[in-house]
Short mmCIF file of C-alpha atoms in Angstrom, two decimals:
data_model
loop_
_atom_site.label_atom_id
_atom_site.label_comp_id
_atom_site.label_asym_id
_atom_site.label_seq_id
_atom_site.Cartn_x
_atom_site.Cartn_y
_atom_site.Cartn_z
CA UNK A 1 109.79 120.00 103.85
CA UNK A 2 110.11 118.45 100.67
CA UNK A 3 110.70 115.66 99.27
CA UNK A 4 111.57 113.80 95.93
CA UNK A 5 110.52 109.58 96.13
CA UNK A 6 111.96 107.84 93.23
CA UNK A 7 111.58 104.22 92.98
CA UNK A 8 113.16 102.52 89.57
CA UNK A 9 111.51 99.50 88.53
CA UNK A 10 112.77 97.06 85.59
CA UNK A 11 110.00 99.28 82.56
CA UNK A 12 109.49 102.38 84.60
CA UNK A 13 110.45 104.38 87.95
CA UNK A 14 108.14 105.70 89.38
CA UNK A 15 108.70 109.75 90.50
CA UNK A 16 106.79 111.79 93.49
CA UNK A 17 107.12 114.65 94.88
CA UNK A 18 105.54 115.21 98.49
CA UNK A 19 105.81 118.40 100.95
CA UNK A 20 105.42 116.36 103.90
CA UNK A 21 103.67 113.52 102.91
CA UNK A 22 101.37 115.44 101.08
CA UNK A 23 101.87 114.77 97.21
CA UNK A 24 102.40 117.05 94.42
CA UNK A 25 102.76 114.88 91.76
CA UNK A 26 103.42 111.77 90.83
CA UNK A 27 104.66 109.77 87.56
CA UNK A 28 106.20 106.66 85.47
CA UNK A 29 108.44 107.42 83.90
CA UNK A 30 108.08 104.43 81.36
CA UNK A 31 111.23 103.24 79.46
CA UNK A 32 110.75 101.67 76.13
CA UNK A 33 112.23 98.13 75.61
CA UNK A 34 114.61 98.80 72.99
CA UNK A 35 116.00 101.74 75.33
CA UNK A 36 116.64 98.96 77.56
CA UNK A 37 118.34 96.71 75.43
CA UNK A 38 120.75 99.46 74.38
CA UNK A 39 122.22 98.96 78.45
CA UNK A 40 124.30 95.12 79.40
CA UNK A 41 124.41 96.30 82.41
CA UNK A 42 121.29 97.36 84.98
CA UNK A 43 123.44 100.38 86.51
CA UNK A 44 125.12 101.74 83.05
CA UNK A 45 120.55 102.78 82.83
CA UNK A 46 121.89 106.13 85.22
CA UNK A 47 122.52 109.23 82.48
CA UNK A 48 119.41 107.93 81.29
CA UNK A 49 116.83 108.16 84.07
CA UNK A 50 118.42 109.91 85.66
CA UNK A 51 117.73 113.04 81.88
CA UNK A 52 113.90 111.69 82.07
CA UNK A 53 113.15 112.25 85.21
CA UNK A 54 115.29 115.55 84.93
CA UNK A 55 112.77 116.11 81.69
CA UNK A 56 110.10 115.25 84.16
CA UNK A 57 110.20 117.54 86.64
CA UNK A 58 110.89 119.88 84.29
CA UNK A 59 107.43 119.95 82.93
CA UNK A 60 105.31 119.41 86.50
CA UNK A 61 107.04 123.04 87.23
CA UNK A 62 109.67 121.61 89.83
CA UNK A 63 113.20 122.74 90.12
CA UNK A 64 115.75 119.87 90.52
CA UNK A 65 117.19 122.30 93.60
CA UNK A 66 114.48 122.65 95.68
CA UNK A 67 114.56 119.62 97.76
CA UNK A 68 114.54 119.05 102.04
CA UNK A 69 115.42 115.16 100.81
CA UNK A 70 115.50 112.40 98.38
CA UNK A 71 115.07 109.31 99.40
CA UNK A 72 114.93 105.87 96.61
CA UNK A 73 114.20 102.69 97.42
CA UNK A 74 116.82 100.84 97.98
CA UNK A 75 118.35 97.55 96.39
CA UNK A 76 119.31 93.83 96.66
CA UNK A 77 121.88 94.58 99.43
CA UNK A 78 123.08 92.57 101.74
CA UNK A 79 121.07 91.88 104.82
CA UNK A 80 120.26 94.73 107.17
CA UNK A 81 118.49 96.38 110.31
CA UNK A 82 115.44 97.95 108.77
CA UNK A 83 115.89 102.03 108.82
CA UNK A 84 116.02 105.11 107.24
CA UNK A 85 119.86 104.84 105.47
CA UNK A 86 122.25 107.57 104.61
CA UNK A 87 123.23 106.67 101.23
CA UNK A 88 127.39 106.18 100.92
CA UNK A 89 130.66 104.47 99.11
CA UNK A 90 130.38 101.59 100.81
CA UNK A 91 126.06 101.00 99.40
CA UNK A 92 127.24 102.02 96.57
CA UNK A 93 130.26 100.01 95.76
CA UNK A 94 128.26 96.74 97.17
CA UNK A 95 125.10 97.52 94.71
CA UNK A 96 128.07 97.61 91.75
CA UNK A 97 129.53 95.35 92.68
CA UNK A 98 126.08 93.45 92.83
CA UNK A 99 126.55 89.88 94.08
CA UNK A 100 122.98 89.25 95.47
CA UNK A 101 122.14 89.27 91.89
CA UNK A 102 121.39 92.95 89.69
CA UNK A 103 117.65 94.82 89.54
CA UNK A 104 116.71 97.90 88.91
CA UNK A 105 116.20 98.86 92.34
CA UNK A 106 119.86 98.87 92.73
CA UNK A 107 119.29 102.38 91.25
CA UNK A 108 117.81 103.91 93.43
CA UNK A 109 120.41 104.50 95.54
CA UNK A 110 123.09 106.18 92.87
CA UNK A 111 119.69 108.49 91.21
CA UNK A 112 119.28 109.51 95.04
CA UNK A 113 122.46 110.48 95.39
CA UNK A 114 122.70 112.17 91.44
CA UNK A 115 119.22 114.46 92.52
CA UNK A 116 120.27 114.78 96.36
CA UNK A 117 123.54 116.25 94.68
CA UNK A 118 122.05 119.12 92.69
CA UNK A 119 119.53 120.34 95.97
CA UNK A 120 122.69 120.41 98.20
CA UNK A 121 120.41 117.73 100.45
CA UNK A 122 120.48 114.61 101.48
CA UNK A 123 120.05 110.79 100.02
CA UNK A 124 118.59 108.35 101.74
CA UNK A 125 117.38 104.59 101.50
CA UNK A 126 114.45 103.50 103.05
CA UNK A 127 113.66 99.30 104.64
CA UNK A 128 114.49 98.05 101.68
CA UNK A 129 114.06 94.64 100.49
CA UNK A 130 117.46 92.92 102.32
CA UNK A 131 115.94 94.06 105.86
CA UNK A 132 117.05 90.45 107.97
CA UNK A 133 115.33 91.00 111.80
CA UNK A 134 114.71 86.83 112.00
CA UNK A 135 115.20 85.89 115.35
CA UNK A 136 117.78 83.82 115.97
CA UNK A 137 115.44 80.65 116.48
CA UNK A 138 113.83 81.55 112.72
CA UNK A 139 117.24 81.29 111.26
CA UNK A 140 117.86 77.43 111.57
CA UNK A 141 116.98 75.33 108.70
CA UNK A 142 116.88 72.20 109.45
CA UNK A 143 120.28 71.45 107.45
CA UNK A 144 123.86 73.01 108.83
CA UNK A 145 124.99 74.26 106.18
CA UNK A 146 121.84 76.60 105.13
CA UNK A 147 120.73 79.36 107.48
CA UNK A 148 117.18 80.88 106.51
CA UNK A 149 117.17 84.66 105.84
CA UNK A 150 114.82 87.15 104.67
CA UNK A 151 114.22 88.35 101.05
CA UNK A 152 110.13 90.86 102.78
CA UNK A 153 108.93 93.78 101.07
CA UNK A 154 110.10 95.21 103.87
CA UNK A 155 109.44 98.95 102.90
CA UNK A 156 105.75 98.24 102.02
CA UNK A 157 104.87 95.82 105.36
CA UNK A 158 106.23 98.19 107.96
CA UNK A 159 104.76 101.32 106.37
CA UNK A 160 101.39 99.45 106.71
CA UNK A 161 102.18 98.33 110.39
CA UNK A 162 102.41 102.03 111.31
CA UNK A 163 99.60 102.59 109.42
CA UNK A 164 97.35 99.82 111.54
CA UNK A 165 99.17 100.40 114.30
CA UNK A 166 98.12 104.24 114.07
CA UNK A 167 94.62 103.87 113.36
CA UNK A 168 94.60 101.11 116.49
CA UNK A 169 95.71 104.54 118.96
CA UNK A 170 98.81 102.87 118.98
CA UNK A 171 102.82 102.48 118.54
CA UNK A 172 104.18 100.09 115.49
CA UNK A 173 106.51 99.39 117.89
CA UNK A 174 104.08 98.42 120.57
CA UNK A 175 101.89 95.75 117.98
CA UNK A 176 102.00 92.38 117.03
CA UNK A 177 101.21 92.16 113.22
CA UNK A 178 101.59 89.68 110.07
CA UNK A 179 101.22 91.63 106.78
CA UNK A 180 100.89 89.38 103.91
CA UNK A 181 102.50 91.90 100.83
CA UNK A 182 100.06 90.22 97.69
CA UNK A 183 101.61 91.52 94.19
CA UNK A 184 104.03 90.38 91.96
CA UNK A 185 105.54 88.12 94.53
CA UNK A 186 103.93 87.17 97.60
CA UNK A 187 105.81 87.46 100.92
CA UNK A 188 104.46 87.36 104.31
CA UNK A 189 106.16 89.04 107.88
CA UNK A 190 105.37 87.99 110.84
CA UNK A 191 106.20 92.15 113.00
CA UNK A 192 107.18 91.80 116.32
CA UNK A 193 107.96 95.51 118.15
CA UNK A 194 109.37 96.68 115.33
CA UNK A 195 110.99 94.10 113.96
CA UNK A 196 110.44 91.69 110.76
CA UNK A 197 111.47 88.24 113.49
CA UNK A 198 109.92 85.76 110.23
CA UNK A 199 109.65 86.10 106.58
CA UNK A 200 107.77 83.26 104.37
CA UNK A 201 107.67 84.13 100.12
CA UNK A 202 109.65 85.84 98.20
CA UNK A 203 112.45 83.44 96.07
CA UNK A 204 112.42 80.25 98.90
CA UNK A 205 109.56 79.13 99.99
CA UNK A 206 105.90 80.60 100.38
CA UNK A 207 103.10 80.79 98.89
CA UNK A 208 103.03 80.86 95.29
CA UNK A 209 102.03 84.09 93.39
CA UNK A 210 101.82 85.14 89.74
CA UNK A 211 105.11 83.84 89.10
CA UNK A 212 106.86 82.69 90.77
CA UNK A 213 106.65 79.21 92.02
CA UNK A 214 106.90 79.39 96.02
CA UNK A 215 108.12 76.30 98.27
CA UNK A 216 108.28 73.86 96.34
CA UNK A 217 108.94 69.93 97.20
CA UNK A 218 113.09 69.97 97.81
CA UNK A 219 113.40 65.97 96.38
CA UNK A 220 111.37 67.02 92.85
CA UNK A 221 113.87 70.55 92.67
CA UNK A 222 116.41 68.02 93.06
CA UNK A 223 115.75 65.07 90.50
CA UNK A 224 114.43 68.72 88.54
CA UNK A 225 118.04 69.70 88.45
CA UNK A 226 120.30 67.23 87.88
CA UNK A 227 117.64 66.34 85.60
CA UNK A 228 119.22 67.87 82.37
CA UNK A 229 116.43 70.06 81.27
CA UNK A 230 117.65 73.47 82.73
CA UNK A 231 120.38 75.67 82.73
CA UNK A 232 120.99 77.25 86.98
CA UNK A 233 119.68 80.18 84.70
CA UNK A 234 116.60 78.73 83.05
CA UNK A 235 115.58 77.40 86.57
CA UNK A 236 116.02 80.68 88.51
CA UNK A 237 114.20 82.07 85.09
CA UNK A 238 112.08 79.27 85.90
CA UNK A 239 111.19 80.27 89.67
CA UNK A 240 111.15 84.35 90.08
CA UNK A 241 108.88 84.37 87.10
CA UNK A 242 108.49 81.57 84.83
CA UNK A 243 106.60 79.31 87.54
CA UNK A 244 103.49 80.41 89.93
CA UNK A 245 100.17 81.21 88.22
CA UNK A 246 101.41 82.08 84.45
CA UNK A 247 102.75 78.56 84.09
CA UNK A 248 98.87 77.33 85.18
CA UNK A 249 96.58 79.42 83.66
CA UNK A 250 98.98 81.94 80.64
CA UNK A 251 98.30 84.45 82.41
CA UNK A 252 99.30 86.82 85.10
CA UNK A 253 95.94 89.25 85.53
CA UNK A 254 94.28 88.10 88.63
CA UNK A 255 91.36 89.89 86.87
CA UNK A 256 91.54 87.60 84.46
CA UNK A 257 91.97 84.88 86.74
CA UNK A 258 88.59 85.32 88.69
CA UNK A 259 86.71 85.90 86.09
CA UNK A 260 87.80 83.09 84.30
CA UNK A 261 87.26 80.36 87.50
CA UNK A 262 83.55 81.87 87.43
CA UNK A 263 82.57 79.10 84.68
CA UNK A 264 86.54 76.60 84.31
CA UNK A 265 87.64 74.06 86.68
CA UNK A 266 90.96 74.35 86.24
CA UNK A 267 91.42 77.45 86.41
CA UNK A 268 88.94 77.76 89.41
CA UNK A 269 91.95 75.17 91.09
CA UNK A 270 94.55 76.99 90.22
CA UNK A 271 92.75 80.17 92.62
CA UNK A 272 91.62 78.32 95.02
CA UNK A 273 95.08 76.83 95.76
CA UNK A 274 96.68 80.19 95.73
CA UNK A 275 93.97 81.46 98.62
CA UNK A 276 95.26 78.16 100.00
CA UNK A 277 98.46 78.24 100.36
CA UNK A 278 97.85 82.78 101.51
CA UNK A 279 95.61 81.72 104.28
CA UNK A 280 98.64 79.21 105.26
CA UNK A 281 101.53 81.22 105.05
CA UNK A 282 99.33 83.46 107.43
CA UNK A 283 98.98 81.13 110.09
CA UNK A 284 102.15 80.21 110.04
CA UNK A 285 103.40 82.74 110.95
CA UNK A 286 100.54 83.61 113.56
CA UNK A 287 101.89 80.14 115.47
CA UNK A 288 105.02 82.53 114.75
CA UNK A 289 102.94 84.90 117.26
CA UNK A 290 102.61 82.15 119.35
CA UNK A 291 99.03 83.48 117.83
CA UNK A 292 99.35 86.86 120.11
CA UNK A 293 97.70 89.85 116.54
CA UNK A 294 97.38 92.83 117.18
CA UNK A 295 95.93 92.09 113.53
CA UNK A 296 96.39 90.32 110.56
CA UNK A 297 97.89 92.76 107.56
CA UNK A 298 96.58 92.55 103.95
CA UNK A 299 98.20 94.81 101.66
CA UNK A 300 100.33 94.99 97.49
CA UNK A 301 98.77 95.11 94.24
CA UNK A 302 96.84 92.56 94.92
CA UNK A 303 94.79 93.28 97.18
CA UNK A 304 92.72 96.49 95.44
CA UNK A 305 90.19 92.79 95.00
CA UNK A 306 87.17 92.54 96.57
CA UNK A 307 87.32 89.29 95.91
CA UNK A 308 90.42 87.94 97.15
CA UNK A 309 90.61 89.51 100.01
CA UNK A 310 87.37 88.30 100.87
CA UNK A 311 88.42 84.75 99.87
CA UNK A 312 91.64 85.29 102.10
CA UNK A 313 89.21 86.58 104.91
CA UNK A 314 87.16 83.76 105.15
CA UNK A 315 90.36 81.92 105.39
CA UNK A 316 92.00 83.82 108.23
CA UNK A 317 88.77 84.67 110.30
CA UNK A 318 89.87 83.32 113.70
CA UNK A 319 93.32 84.82 113.86
CA UNK A 320 90.51 87.47 114.45
CA UNK A 321 90.65 91.00 113.18
CA UNK A 322 91.65 91.92 109.06
CA UNK A 323 93.17 95.20 108.02
CA UNK A 324 93.66 95.74 104.36
CA UNK A 325 95.73 98.67 103.44
CA UNK A 326 95.90 98.13 99.06
CA UNK A 327 98.33 98.82 96.92
CA UNK A 328 102.51 98.59 97.07
CA UNK A 329 102.69 102.54 99.12
CA UNK A 330 106.11 102.59 98.38
CA UNK A 331 106.32 106.44 97.11
CA UNK A 332 104.90 107.34 100.12
CA UNK A 333 105.98 104.98 102.27
CA UNK A 334 110.09 106.40 100.91
CA UNK A 335 109.06 110.01 101.70
CA UNK A 336 107.35 108.73 105.21
CA UNK A 337 110.73 106.77 106.05
CA UNK A 338 112.44 110.68 105.45
CA UNK A 339 110.65 112.67 106.61
CA UNK A 340 110.75 110.71 109.72
CA UNK A 341 113.99 112.04 110.34
CA UNK A 342 113.90 115.52 108.38
CA UNK A 343 111.64 116.11 111.42
CA UNK A 344 113.34 114.32 114.20
CA UNK A 345 111.18 111.54 114.69
CA UNK A 346 113.47 109.03 113.40
CA UNK A 347 118.31 109.05 113.49
CA UNK A 348 119.54 108.02 109.82
CA UNK A 349 121.48 104.91 109.87
CA UNK A 350 125.09 103.62 108.18
CA UNK A 351 125.14 100.86 106.06
CA UNK A 352 126.29 98.29 106.60
CA UNK A 353 127.09 98.27 110.46
CA UNK A 354 123.31 99.71 110.63
CA UNK A 355 124.87 101.87 113.57
CA UNK A 356 122.88 105.80 113.94
CA UNK A 357 124.91 108.86 111.97
#
């Protein structure tokens, strides 16, 4: 089976062609600041991105009508169960309205549909960040007006859960993992027999990351909101891309932080706090699973750092086995989701209900 996987990001569109799960071609189609600034909304970039993908495929010798499936990264959809979903009108309508915000990943379904149409095949998205499988008890926040929800690196977390389970000779649906995705954002998930039943990280709570604040003292946040120092838009921007490591040290690059920390006390303190909060978050979700784990899995781009993995590993050693599966792995994970459907190992779902097609 030949599968095209598409992962639109803010500054590039990553694409890959797979024969089953064997990569035949991979590329990052870069977008210049000038190109991006020409569009008022993310979805306005669709034609331009598709044209650049077409050119990249053509230059690599791939016909656009040669695919058995096209899988795109899912965007900021309504909360939904995990799985591989057919791209449909309800999904596209929601992404067009974008009530949960604009993000480059919102383009994934549209791009997948465009190239699937040229091949006469199905277009899919797989395990978007909006996957929400929280248990009822995990939804209680402590304030009746606020319910805890889930925004998580579900695509990579679940794919690495399947990979680790296979290495143990088990099915993912029979395992219990705590999976920590260490990237620009940090999310940690409690995986209980195929479901992510609790999460911390991303926007709301959990560890700070390269540019995100993570969990903050609520009373101090309330005071800041009413201080007049920031507008709502400015505060949201700070939370998502202006605080975290970069606000302390002026860099988002972990390699630079690790090097600076060797001789700079402030950098070492921030690094220690970063490691401390990641380990604390893993421990928190291990407790959510009653401490009964098959393994802790460390993944994401930051997990390429042996030093970071060793620092975190020392603090969570008491939890048992730790598996390190570094990288984002998103293109392979997209292809794997489509391939499971093509092989009949899994049935495609319909958005927004999550019912089987």
